[in-house]
């Protein structure tokens, strides 16, 4: 499917969402819409694999969409079902029963079948508890099919779901059944819902253009970025992963432009506190072809470190990641307890203040970064210059040589806030003994709602980081002595002048111009006085 068709598919689905949600809140409708798209993806992928597995035994129903081939095969081959499902679990890692496949559900919707809601509930429960070898318990926990938002009675809710699913089925039918396109459409819809939900969007979505910058940085060789993209990352972590789009972007960047010629990622790890967003992330991974064995998303609080995997006390067994990316909530209020002061993540640097957990998030990710890894995190500008506890943390990171690059971005790039933000790039073992400052704040495309970064803007940022280039008013390498003189304040304007140079004036040319003007004034005055004299009126001085 071409990029144009992918965008058309996204637009079609968004138009359906906009048309059908009625008075329902955009965030609520998002969960229904994306869950149905997810079911369609799982079904298409499963049926494609089943057709290959069964070969000539796969029923041929022609173009009759009212018949579901697998339903016919199940009806005629009851004794072979256990062996078939065992094989499908081995090959595609999950099973969906025929009555729960998208085409079966769509047929119920088209005929306004009274059992659609019950069938859908049973299907979601089956996928959560039995489809996958690994548990996906609670995957649809936020999809309340008995919600009064769908209708007051069962009949009303069933009718509403029939309408929604029928419209989605019709919209999808106009496009190729290429399952990769559904992943792109899912991502597009997440972005559209993010734009529609304003400040809430910061909880689950990193704008694509900023995601591209972080992905490019962490996939370059950490010690020698100029040598290019690494061929292998054993593990990548996003400890505030939202819908998982940033992690998927890192994976896409590693795979290369054609999806094949690039490198590989061993396993993707994410953590998300919000239950709805956590479920979005798990669906998003599967929708983009990431097998359930290739990722692990944990639901829990990052700051209190609820993930058992990350609480390993033995330093030899501590999890480490080649790349860490994050877009945590800005200036998040938290509760830095005495117990957290002794936490191994914070003990040697100190606790971030209660009013802003920015450095707590940073130190969490940095603690789990491998010695040869690289971390890129989006934070508000305040982390560069605020005093108190944050100054102490910042100073230690700088003295220990862990802050590699500071990138200042334009204001109003995010749905959730209009403030300018920065990207901090950190390494445990960095080669340069200076800090690279990039002032990209003035380079953007003005938008009505959000400002945008063009491909050229993104490429310039990444290129400047990769080759550690310097450019007037844009990028500069600053040694530690100068940073120390500035009391370890990283405010970009202290190191890169943003003042516009005054234009040089050619005094001789200006003088000649003024002489000409004076002469013209005298001539005009003389001519005007001649007219006044004829009229007997007072002359000009």
Short mmCIF file of C-alpha atoms in Angstrom, two decimals:
data_model
loop_
_atom_site.label_atom_id
_atom_site.label_comp_id
_atom_site.label_asym_id
_atom_site.label_seq_id
_atom_site.Cartn_x
_atom_site.Cartn_y
_atom_site.Cartn_z
CA UNK A 1 0.00 0.00 0.00
CA UNK A 2 1.35 3.39 -0.99
CA UNK A 3 1.88 6.22 1.48
CA UNK A 4 -0.99 8.08 -0.20
CA UNK A 5 -3.35 5.12 0.29
CA UNK A 6 -2.25 4.76 3.90
CA UNK A 7 -3.13 8.40 4.53
CA UNK A 8 -6.46 7.96 2.73
CA UNK A 9 -7.23 4.93 4.92
CA UNK A 10 -6.39 6.95 8.02
CA UNK A 11 -8.57 9.84 6.84
CA UNK A 12 -11.46 7.47 6.06
CA UNK A 13 -11.33 5.88 9.51
CA UNK A 14 -11.02 9.26 11.21
CA UNK A 15 -14.05 10.55 9.29
CA UNK A 16 -16.01 7.50 10.47
CA UNK A 17 -14.91 8.15 14.06
CA UNK A 18 -15.84 11.80 13.84
CA UNK A 19 -19.23 10.97 12.32
CA UNK A 20 -20.23 8.15 14.67
CA UNK A 21 -19.04 9.19 18.09
CA UNK A 22 -21.87 11.71 18.49
CA UNK A 23 -21.91 13.09 22.00
CA UNK A 24 -19.38 10.53 23.22
CA UNK A 25 -16.07 11.93 24.49
CA UNK A 26 -13.26 11.53 21.92
CA UNK A 27 -11.09 9.62 24.40
CA UNK A 28 -13.85 7.09 25.10
CA UNK A 29 -14.67 6.56 21.44
CA UNK A 30 -10.96 6.19 20.66
CA UNK A 31 -10.84 3.04 22.80
CA UNK A 32 -13.72 1.40 20.91
CA UNK A 33 -12.47 2.43 17.47
CA UNK A 34 -8.90 1.28 18.03
CA UNK A 35 -10.00 -2.00 19.61
CA UNK A 36 -12.10 -2.85 16.55
CA UNK A 37 -9.19 -1.97 14.27
CA UNK A 38 -7.00 -4.22 16.40
CA UNK A 39 -9.46 -7.10 16.08
CA UNK A 40 -9.48 -6.61 12.30
CA UNK A 41 -5.68 -6.78 12.26
CA UNK A 42 -5.47 -9.93 14.39
CA UNK A 43 -8.14 -11.57 12.23
CA UNK A 44 -6.52 -10.73 8.88
CA UNK A 45 -3.13 -11.89 10.09
CA UNK A 46 -4.60 -15.09 11.50
CA UNK A 47 -6.64 -15.95 8.41
CA UNK A 48 -3.65 -15.34 6.13
CA UNK A 49 -1.57 -17.75 8.22
CA UNK A 50 -4.44 -20.28 8.40
CA UNK A 51 -4.81 -20.26 4.62
CA UNK A 52 -1.10 -20.99 4.25
CA UNK A 53 -1.23 -23.71 6.91
CA UNK A 54 -4.29 -25.52 5.51
CA UNK A 55 -3.34 -25.13 1.86
CA UNK A 56 -5.85 -26.78 -0.46
CA UNK A 57 -8.02 -27.72 2.53
CA UNK A 58 -8.78 -24.05 3.19
CA UNK A 59 -12.39 -23.53 1.99
CA UNK A 60 -12.79 -21.42 -1.15
CA UNK A 61 -15.79 -19.10 -0.75
CA UNK A 62 -14.90 -16.87 -3.69
CA UNK A 63 -15.94 -13.26 -3.17
CA UNK A 64 -18.82 -14.13 -0.88
CA UNK A 65 -17.93 -12.07 2.20
CA UNK A 66 -20.92 -13.47 4.07
CA UNK A 67 -19.07 -16.76 4.48
CA UNK A 68 -16.04 -17.12 6.76
CA UNK A 69 -13.72 -19.87 5.42
CA UNK A 70 -12.39 -20.90 8.82
CA UNK A 71 -15.93 -21.25 10.20
CA UNK A 72 -16.66 -23.75 7.41
CA UNK A 73 -13.42 -25.64 8.06
CA UNK A 74 -14.10 -25.84 11.82
CA UNK A 75 -17.62 -27.17 11.14
CA UNK A 76 -16.30 -29.96 8.90
CA UNK A 77 -13.07 -30.89 10.73
CA UNK A 78 -13.89 -31.03 14.46
CA UNK A 79 -11.31 -33.75 15.19
CA UNK A 80 -8.46 -31.76 13.61
CA UNK A 81 -9.12 -28.48 15.45
CA UNK A 82 -6.78 -29.13 18.47
CA UNK A 83 -3.80 -29.98 16.22
CA UNK A 84 -4.52 -27.02 13.96
CA UNK A 85 -4.71 -24.57 16.87
CA UNK A 86 -1.51 -25.97 18.37
CA UNK A 87 0.26 -25.36 15.07
CA UNK A 88 -1.16 -21.81 14.81
CA UNK A 89 0.07 -20.98 18.31
CA UNK A 90 3.52 -22.12 17.23
CA UNK A 91 3.52 -20.09 14.02
CA UNK A 92 1.59 -16.88 14.75
CA UNK A 93 1.62 -17.10 18.58
CA UNK A 94 -2.17 -16.87 18.99
CA UNK A 95 -5.56 -18.37 18.11
CA UNK A 96 -8.88 -16.74 17.30
CA UNK A 97 -12.01 -18.86 17.08
CA UNK A 98 -14.03 -18.42 13.84
CA UNK A 99 -17.03 -16.76 15.51
CA UNK A 100 -14.73 -14.05 16.91
CA UNK A 101 -12.98 -13.21 13.63
CA UNK A 102 -13.57 -9.72 12.25
CA UNK A 103 -15.52 -11.01 9.22
CA UNK A 104 -17.87 -12.95 11.51
CA UNK A 105 -18.42 -9.87 13.69
CA UNK A 106 -18.88 -7.66 10.60
CA UNK A 107 -21.51 -10.09 9.26
CA UNK A 108 -23.42 -9.84 12.54
CA UNK A 109 -23.22 -6.03 12.31
CA UNK A 110 -24.43 -5.96 8.70
CA UNK A 111 -27.48 -8.03 9.57
CA UNK A 112 -28.09 -6.10 12.82
CA UNK A 113 -27.87 -9.40 14.69
CA UNK A 114 -29.02 -9.15 18.29
CA UNK A 115 -26.13 -11.35 19.45
CA UNK A 116 -23.34 -9.05 18.20
CA UNK A 117 -22.64 -7.45 21.59
CA UNK A 118 -22.55 -10.78 23.43
CA UNK A 119 -20.34 -12.33 20.74
CA UNK A 120 -17.97 -9.38 20.83
CA UNK A 121 -17.68 -9.58 24.62
CA UNK A 122 -16.92 -13.28 24.44
CA UNK A 123 -14.35 -12.66 21.71
CA UNK A 124 -12.53 -9.98 23.68
CA UNK A 125 -12.46 -12.22 26.75
CA UNK A 126 -11.09 -15.13 24.71
CA UNK A 127 -8.31 -12.99 23.24
CA UNK A 128 -7.39 -11.71 26.72
CA UNK A 129 -7.26 -15.10 28.40
CA UNK A 130 -6.77 -17.84 25.82
CA UNK A 131 -5.57 -16.55 22.43
CA UNK A 132 -1.92 -15.98 23.32
CA UNK A 133 0.57 -18.21 25.09
CA UNK A 134 1.71 -15.15 27.07
CA UNK A 135 -1.02 -13.45 29.03
CA UNK A 136 -2.79 -10.42 27.67
CA UNK A 137 -5.10 -10.19 30.65
CA UNK A 138 -7.03 -6.93 30.70
CA UNK A 139 -6.15 -5.98 27.14
CA UNK A 140 -9.72 -4.77 26.59
CA UNK A 141 -10.37 -3.77 30.20
CA UNK A 142 -11.22 -0.20 29.21
CA UNK A 143 -13.72 -1.27 26.55
CA UNK A 144 -17.02 -1.27 28.40
CA UNK A 145 -19.52 -2.79 25.98
CA UNK A 146 -22.25 -2.36 28.57
CA UNK A 147 -21.56 1.36 28.95
CA UNK A 148 -24.62 3.65 28.88
CA UNK A 149 -22.53 5.86 26.58
CA UNK A 150 -23.32 3.31 23.86
CA UNK A 151 -27.02 3.25 24.72
CA UNK A 152 -29.48 2.89 27.59
CA UNK A 153 -30.53 -0.70 26.87
CA UNK A 154 -28.85 -3.81 25.46
CA UNK A 155 -30.83 -3.36 22.25
CA UNK A 156 -29.68 0.26 21.91
CA UNK A 157 -26.04 -0.63 22.59
CA UNK A 158 -26.14 -3.56 20.19
CA UNK A 159 -27.61 -1.35 17.46
CA UNK A 160 -24.95 1.32 18.03
CA UNK A 161 -22.15 -1.25 17.82
CA UNK A 162 -23.68 -2.72 14.66
CA UNK A 163 -23.59 0.73 13.04
CA UNK A 164 -20.01 1.47 14.11
CA UNK A 165 -18.62 -1.90 13.02
CA UNK A 166 -20.54 -1.90 9.74
CA UNK A 167 -19.16 1.55 8.86
CA UNK A 168 -15.59 0.52 9.76
CA UNK A 169 -15.94 -2.67 7.70
CA UNK A 170 -17.20 -0.68 4.72
CA UNK A 171 -14.41 1.87 5.10
CA UNK A 172 -11.73 -0.81 5.25
CA UNK A 173 -13.20 -2.71 2.31
CA UNK A 174 -12.27 0.16 -0.03
CA UNK A 175 -8.58 -0.43 0.62
CA UNK A 176 -6.03 -3.18 0.25
CA UNK A 177 -6.10 -5.83 2.96
CA UNK A 178 -2.36 -5.29 3.45
CA UNK A 179 -2.08 -5.78 7.21
CA UNK A 180 0.92 -3.43 7.49
CA UNK A 181 -1.37 -0.58 6.48
CA UNK A 182 -3.62 -1.23 9.49
CA UNK A 183 -0.69 -0.57 11.80
CA UNK A 184 -0.08 2.75 10.07
CA UNK A 185 -3.79 3.59 10.21
CA UNK A 186 -3.82 2.79 13.94
CA UNK A 187 -0.87 5.13 14.47
CA UNK A 188 -2.58 7.83 12.40
CA UNK A 189 -5.76 7.57 14.46
CA UNK A 190 -3.82 7.78 17.72
CA UNK A 191 -2.31 11.03 16.43
CA UNK A 192 -5.70 12.38 15.36
CA UNK A 193 -7.31 11.50 18.68
CA UNK A 194 -4.34 13.10 20.43
CA UNK A 195 -4.87 16.31 18.48
CA UNK A 196 -8.55 16.24 19.37
CA UNK A 197 -8.04 15.69 23.08
CA UNK A 198 -5.60 18.55 23.65
CA UNK A 199 -3.74 18.51 26.95
CA UNK A 200 -4.74 14.93 27.73
CA UNK A 201 -2.75 13.81 24.70
CA UNK A 202 0.54 14.38 26.47
CA UNK A 203 -0.21 11.22 28.42
CA UNK A 204 0.09 8.92 25.46
CA UNK A 205 1.52 10.49 22.34
CA UNK A 206 4.89 11.88 21.24
CA UNK A 207 4.58 13.88 17.98
CA UNK A 208 6.12 11.98 15.07
CA UNK A 209 8.71 14.65 14.26
CA UNK A 210 10.18 14.65 17.79
CA UNK A 211 10.01 10.87 17.87
CA UNK A 212 12.09 10.84 14.66
CA UNK A 213 14.85 12.89 16.32
CA UNK A 214 15.09 10.66 19.40
CA UNK A 215 14.96 7.49 17.30
CA UNK A 216 17.75 8.68 15.03
CA UNK A 217 19.98 9.63 17.97
CA UNK A 218 19.69 6.38 19.94
CA UNK A 219 20.15 4.13 16.90
CA UNK A 220 23.47 5.76 15.97
CA UNK A 221 26.62 4.24 17.42
CA UNK A 222 26.81 5.66 20.94
CA UNK A 223 30.58 6.09 21.04
CA UNK A 224 31.18 7.02 17.41
CA UNK A 225 27.91 8.44 16.03
CA UNK A 226 29.63 9.49 12.80
CA UNK A 227 30.06 5.81 11.88
CA UNK A 228 26.29 5.55 11.43
CA UNK A 229 23.43 3.36 12.63
CA UNK A 230 24.17 0.31 14.73
CA UNK A 231 23.35 -3.11 13.33
CA UNK A 232 21.99 -4.47 16.57
CA UNK A 233 20.36 -3.21 19.75
CA UNK A 234 19.78 -6.01 22.22
CA UNK A 235 17.19 -4.02 24.15
CA UNK A 236 15.37 -0.70 24.11
CA UNK A 237 13.46 0.85 27.02
CA UNK A 238 10.83 3.59 27.23
CA UNK A 239 9.81 3.91 30.90
CA UNK A 240 6.90 6.28 30.12
CA UNK A 241 5.88 4.67 26.86
CA UNK A 242 2.32 5.93 26.38
CA UNK A 243 0.88 4.26 23.29
CA UNK A 244 4.29 2.85 22.35
CA UNK A 245 4.74 5.02 19.26
CA UNK A 246 8.24 6.13 20.25
CA UNK A 247 9.42 2.54 20.76
CA UNK A 248 7.95 1.52 17.42
CA UNK A 249 9.69 4.44 15.76
CA UNK A 250 13.04 3.24 17.14
CA UNK A 251 12.28 -0.20 15.74
CA UNK A 252 11.36 1.27 12.36
CA UNK A 253 14.54 3.37 12.30
CA UNK A 254 16.65 0.30 13.04
CA UNK A 255 15.00 -1.66 10.24
CA UNK A 256 16.00 0.90 7.59
CA UNK A 257 13.98 2.71 4.93
CA UNK A 258 12.94 -0.53 3.21
CA UNK A 259 12.32 -2.36 6.46
CA UNK A 260 14.92 -5.03 5.64
CA UNK A 261 18.40 -3.65 5.04
CA UNK A 262 18.89 -2.13 8.49
CA UNK A 263 19.61 -3.61 11.89
CA UNK A 264 17.57 -5.49 14.47
CA UNK A 265 16.31 -5.10 18.03
CA UNK A 266 16.40 -8.03 20.42
CA UNK A 267 13.51 -6.99 22.64
CA UNK A 268 11.42 -3.90 23.31
CA UNK A 269 10.52 -2.91 26.88
CA UNK A 270 7.99 -0.30 27.92
CA UNK A 271 6.32 0.86 31.11
CA UNK A 272 3.10 2.85 31.45
CA UNK A 273 1.11 3.92 34.49
CA UNK A 274 -2.22 4.73 32.80
CA UNK A 275 -4.23 1.52 32.25
CA UNK A 276 -5.97 2.70 29.08
CA UNK A 277 -2.74 3.86 27.51
CA UNK A 278 -0.99 0.67 28.61
CA UNK A 279 -3.56 -1.35 26.67
CA UNK A 280 -3.13 0.93 23.65
CA UNK A 281 0.61 0.24 23.73
CA UNK A 282 0.17 -3.54 23.80
CA UNK A 283 -2.28 -3.43 20.89
CA UNK A 284 0.01 -1.06 19.01
CA UNK A 285 2.95 -3.46 19.29
CA UNK A 286 0.97 -6.40 17.94
CA UNK A 287 -0.59 -4.27 15.21
CA UNK A 288 2.88 -3.41 13.93
CA UNK A 289 3.92 -7.03 13.68
CA UNK A 290 5.93 -7.18 16.91
CA UNK A 291 5.42 -10.72 18.24
CA UNK A 292 4.35 -11.15 21.84
CA UNK A 293 7.79 -12.71 22.54
CA UNK A 294 9.56 -9.62 21.17
CA UNK A 295 8.17 -7.04 23.59
CA UNK A 296 7.20 -6.60 27.21
CA UNK A 297 5.03 -3.72 28.42
CA UNK A 298 4.51 -3.34 32.16
CA UNK A 299 1.62 -1.54 33.84
CA UNK A 300 2.86 0.35 36.88
CA UNK A 301 4.45 3.46 38.39
CA UNK A 302 7.96 4.19 37.15
CA UNK A 303 8.95 6.56 39.95
CA UNK A 304 8.19 4.06 42.73
CA UNK A 305 9.67 1.31 40.52
CA UNK A 306 6.81 -1.17 40.71
CA UNK A 307 8.24 -3.38 37.96
CA UNK A 308 9.79 -6.45 39.57
CA UNK A 309 12.22 -6.82 36.66
CA UNK A 310 13.76 -3.47 37.57
CA UNK A 311 14.04 -4.20 41.31
CA UNK A 312 16.85 -6.75 41.01
CA UNK A 313 19.20 -6.20 43.97
CA UNK A 314 22.14 -8.14 42.58
CA UNK A 315 24.22 -5.65 40.51
CA UNK A 316 25.38 -8.49 38.27
CA UNK A 317 21.79 -9.24 37.32
CA UNK A 318 20.58 -5.64 37.02
CA UNK A 319 18.77 -5.16 33.69
CA UNK A 320 20.60 -2.90 31.26
CA UNK A 321 19.45 -1.36 27.98
CA UNK A 322 21.36 -0.32 24.86
CA UNK A 323 18.98 2.54 24.24
CA UNK A 324 16.63 4.45 26.53
CA UNK A 325 14.06 6.91 25.15
CA UNK A 326 11.37 8.78 27.02
CA UNK A 327 8.87 11.60 26.91
CA UNK A 328 7.73 11.64 30.57
CA UNK A 329 5.07 14.03 31.89
CA UNK A 330 6.61 17.49 32.32
CA UNK A 331 7.16 18.89 35.84
CA UNK A 332 5.10 16.08 37.35
CA UNK A 333 4.34 16.47 41.08
CA UNK A 334 5.47 13.41 43.06
CA UNK A 335 6.17 12.28 46.61
CA UNK A 336 9.94 11.87 47.21
CA UNK A 337 9.93 9.76 50.42
CA UNK A 338 12.84 8.87 52.69
CA UNK A 339 12.75 5.36 51.29
CA UNK A 340 13.23 6.75 47.77
CA UNK A 341 16.21 8.79 49.00
CA UNK A 342 17.96 5.45 49.66
CA UNK A 343 16.84 3.99 46.33
CA UNK A 344 19.84 2.91 44.26
CA UNK A 345 18.53 4.96 41.32
CA UNK A 346 18.70 8.26 43.22
CA UNK A 347 21.11 7.70 46.11
CA UNK A 348 24.28 9.06 44.48
CA UNK A 349 22.58 12.07 42.83
CA UNK A 350 19.82 13.11 45.21
CA UNK A 351 16.05 13.39 44.91
CA UNK A 352 14.25 15.65 42.48
CA UNK A 353 12.00 18.21 44.21
CA UNK A 354 8.37 17.44 44.97
CA UNK A 355 7.23 20.10 42.47
CA UNK A 356 8.96 18.53 39.47
CA UNK A 357 9.91 14.88 38.97
CA UNK A 358 11.78 15.60 35.72
CA UNK A 359 15.17 14.56 37.09
CA UNK A 360 13.65 11.57 38.90
CA UNK A 361 12.48 10.22 35.54
CA UNK A 362 15.86 10.99 34.00
CA UNK A 363 17.80 9.22 36.77
CA UNK A 364 15.51 6.19 36.58
CA UNK A 365 16.25 5.69 32.89
CA UNK A 366 19.92 6.54 33.28
CA UNK A 367 20.34 3.96 36.06
CA UNK A 368 19.34 1.17 33.65
CA UNK A 369 21.40 2.43 30.70
CA UNK A 370 24.26 0.16 29.68
CA UNK A 371 27.80 1.56 29.84
CA UNK A 372 27.95 1.61 26.04
CA UNK A 373 24.34 2.78 25.62
CA UNK A 374 22.72 6.11 24.83
CA UNK A 375 19.68 7.81 26.33
CA UNK A 376 17.55 10.59 24.82
CA UNK A 377 14.84 12.18 26.94
CA UNK A 378 12.44 15.08 26.35
CA UNK A 379 12.19 17.52 29.27
CA UNK A 380 11.04 21.09 29.96
CA UNK A 381 13.71 23.81 29.70
CA UNK A 382 13.64 24.31 33.48
CA UNK A 383 15.91 21.30 34.01
CA UNK A 384 18.69 23.28 32.32
CA UNK A 385 18.82 26.09 34.85
CA UNK A 386 16.59 25.56 37.91
CA UNK A 387 18.41 25.71 41.26
CA UNK A 388 18.19 23.74 44.50
CA UNK A 389 18.05 19.95 44.27
CA UNK A 390 17.90 20.05 40.49
CA UNK A 391 21.09 22.11 40.33
CA UNK A 392 22.87 19.52 42.49
CA UNK A 393 21.72 16.65 40.28
CA UNK A 394 22.62 18.52 37.09
CA UNK A 395 26.06 19.44 38.47
CA UNK A 396 26.92 15.84 39.37
CA UNK A 397 25.81 14.55 35.97
CA UNK A 398 28.01 17.17 34.30
CA UNK A 399 31.04 16.60 36.54
CA UNK A 400 30.77 12.85 35.94
CA UNK A 401 30.75 13.50 32.19
CA UNK A 402 27.33 12.04 31.50
CA UNK A 403 25.55 14.87 29.66
CA UNK A 404 26.55 14.66 26.01
CA UNK A 405 24.19 16.98 24.11
CA UNK A 406 21.54 19.61 24.87
CA UNK A 407 19.03 20.29 22.07
CA UNK A 408 16.64 23.22 22.38
CA UNK A 409 13.40 22.75 20.41
CA UNK A 410 10.78 25.30 19.29
CA UNK A 411 7.73 26.11 21.41
CA UNK A 412 4.27 24.68 20.71
CA UNK A 413 5.33 21.34 19.19
CA UNK A 414 3.23 19.27 21.60
CA UNK A 415 -0.52 18.78 21.92
CA UNK A 416 -0.19 18.86 25.70
CA UNK A 417 1.76 22.09 26.20
CA UNK A 418 2.89 25.17 24.34
CA UNK A 419 6.17 25.55 26.24
CA UNK A 420 9.52 25.01 24.50
CA UNK A 421 11.22 21.77 25.46
CA UNK A 422 14.67 20.30 25.17
CA UNK A 423 16.21 16.91 24.46
CA UNK A 424 19.01 15.75 26.75
CA UNK A 425 21.33 13.08 25.39
CA UNK A 426 23.15 11.14 28.12
CA UNK A 427 25.88 8.51 28.07
CA UNK A 428 27.74 6.71 30.82
CA UNK A 429 30.96 6.54 28.81
CA UNK A 430 31.13 9.43 26.37
CA UNK A 431 34.27 10.28 24.43
CA UNK A 432 34.09 14.09 24.00
CA UNK A 433 34.94 16.05 27.16
CA UNK A 434 32.66 18.87 26.09
CA UNK A 435 28.88 19.34 25.80
CA UNK A 436 27.28 19.99 22.42
CA UNK A 437 24.56 22.65 22.45
CA UNK A 438 22.09 22.79 19.55
CA UNK A 439 19.75 25.77 19.36
CA UNK A 440 16.96 24.58 17.06
CA UNK A 441 14.32 26.76 18.74
CA UNK A 442 14.09 29.24 15.87
CA UNK A 443 13.86 26.67 13.09
CA UNK A 444 10.30 25.47 12.49
CA UNK A 445 7.24 25.78 10.29
CA UNK A 446 4.51 27.89 11.85
CA UNK A 447 1.23 26.02 12.21
CA UNK A 448 -2.30 27.01 13.20
CA UNK A 449 -2.51 24.75 16.24
CA UNK A 450 0.97 23.27 16.57
CA UNK A 451 4.29 24.28 15.08
CA UNK A 452 5.98 21.71 12.89
CA UNK A 453 9.51 20.56 12.17
CA UNK A 454 10.18 19.84 8.50
CA UNK A 455 12.36 16.95 7.34
CA UNK A 456 15.15 19.48 6.73
CA UNK A 457 14.89 20.75 10.32
CA UNK A 458 15.02 17.20 11.70
CA UNK A 459 17.90 16.17 9.44
CA UNK A 460 19.92 19.21 10.48
CA UNK A 461 19.51 18.44 14.19
CA UNK A 462 20.50 14.79 13.72
CA UNK A 463 23.38 15.63 11.39
CA UNK A 464 24.71 18.23 13.86
CA UNK A 465 24.57 15.66 16.68
CA UNK A 466 26.07 12.87 14.58
CA UNK A 467 29.10 14.83 13.36
CA UNK A 468 29.28 17.21 16.33
CA UNK A 469 29.24 20.18 13.98
CA UNK A 470 29.42 23.80 15.05
CA UNK A 471 27.53 26.63 13.33
CA UNK A 472 27.01 30.30 14.28
CA UNK A 473 23.83 30.87 16.33
CA UNK A 474 22.92 27.19 15.93
CA UNK A 475 25.44 24.78 17.46
CA UNK A 476 28.51 24.97 19.65
CA UNK A 477 30.75 22.59 21.60
CA UNK A 478 31.39 23.96 25.08
CA UNK A 479 34.16 22.68 27.34
CA UNK A 480 33.55 21.91 30.99
CA UNK A 481 35.64 24.86 32.21
CA UNK A 482 33.19 27.32 30.65
CA UNK A 483 30.19 25.39 31.99
CA UNK A 484 31.72 25.42 35.46
CA UNK A 485 32.23 29.21 35.20
CA UNK A 486 28.48 29.42 34.59
CA UNK A 487 27.80 27.42 37.78
CA UNK A 488 26.76 24.40 35.72
CA UNK A 489 23.81 26.27 34.28
CA UNK A 490 22.91 24.75 30.89
CA UNK A 491 20.63 27.51 29.63
CA UNK A 492 21.34 27.45 25.90
CA UNK A 493 21.38 31.24 25.52
CA UNK A 494 24.47 31.36 27.79
CA UNK A 495 26.49 29.45 25.22
CA UNK A 496 24.92 30.27 21.87
CA UNK A 497 24.10 33.89 21.06
CA UNK A 498 20.60 34.27 19.71
CA UNK A 499 20.93 38.04 19.20
CA UNK A 500 20.50 39.21 15.62
CA UNK A 501 23.64 41.00 14.46
CA UNK A 502 23.07 44.63 13.53
CA UNK A 503 23.38 45.35 9.84
CA UNK A 504 26.56 47.20 8.90
CA UNK A 505 25.92 50.72 7.60
CA UNK A 506 27.87 52.21 4.68
CA UNK A 507 28.40 55.77 6.01
CA UNK A 508 29.59 57.24 2.69
CA UNK A 509 26.54 55.95 0.82
CA UNK A 510 24.23 57.07 3.61
CA UNK A 511 25.83 60.57 3.59
CA UNK A 512 25.43 60.85 -0.19
CA UNK A 513 21.79 59.80 0.11
CA UNK A 514 21.09 62.40 2.77
CA UNK A 515 22.72 65.15 0.61
CA UNK A 516 20.46 64.18 -2.30
CA UNK A 517 17.40 64.31 -0.04
CA UNK A 518 18.37 67.75 1.28
CA UNK A 519 18.81 69.04 -2.26
CA UNK A 520 15.43 67.63 -3.31
CA UNK A 521 13.79 69.33 -0.31
CA UNK A 522 15.33 72.72 -1.25
CA UNK A 523 14.16 72.39 -4.85
CA UNK A 524 10.63 71.41 -3.80
CA UNK A 525 10.46 74.26 -1.28
CA UNK A 526 11.60 76.84 -3.88
CA UNK A 527 9.03 75.60 -6.40
CA UNK A 528 6.25 75.67 -3.80
CA UNK A 529 7.22 79.21 -2.66
CA UNK A 530 6.97 80.42 -6.26
CA UNK A 531 3.31 79.31 -6.32
CA UNK A 532 2.64 80.90 -2.94
CA UNK A 533 4.21 84.22 -4.10
CA UNK A 534 1.89 84.35 -7.15
CA UNK A 535 -1.10 83.81 -4.85
CA UNK A 536 0.09 86.49 -2.41
CA UNK A 537 0.38 83.97 0.44
CA UNK A 538 3.13 83.72 3.13
CA UNK A 539 6.18 81.76 1.97
CA UNK A 540 7.61 78.67 3.57
CA UNK A 541 10.75 79.32 5.66
#
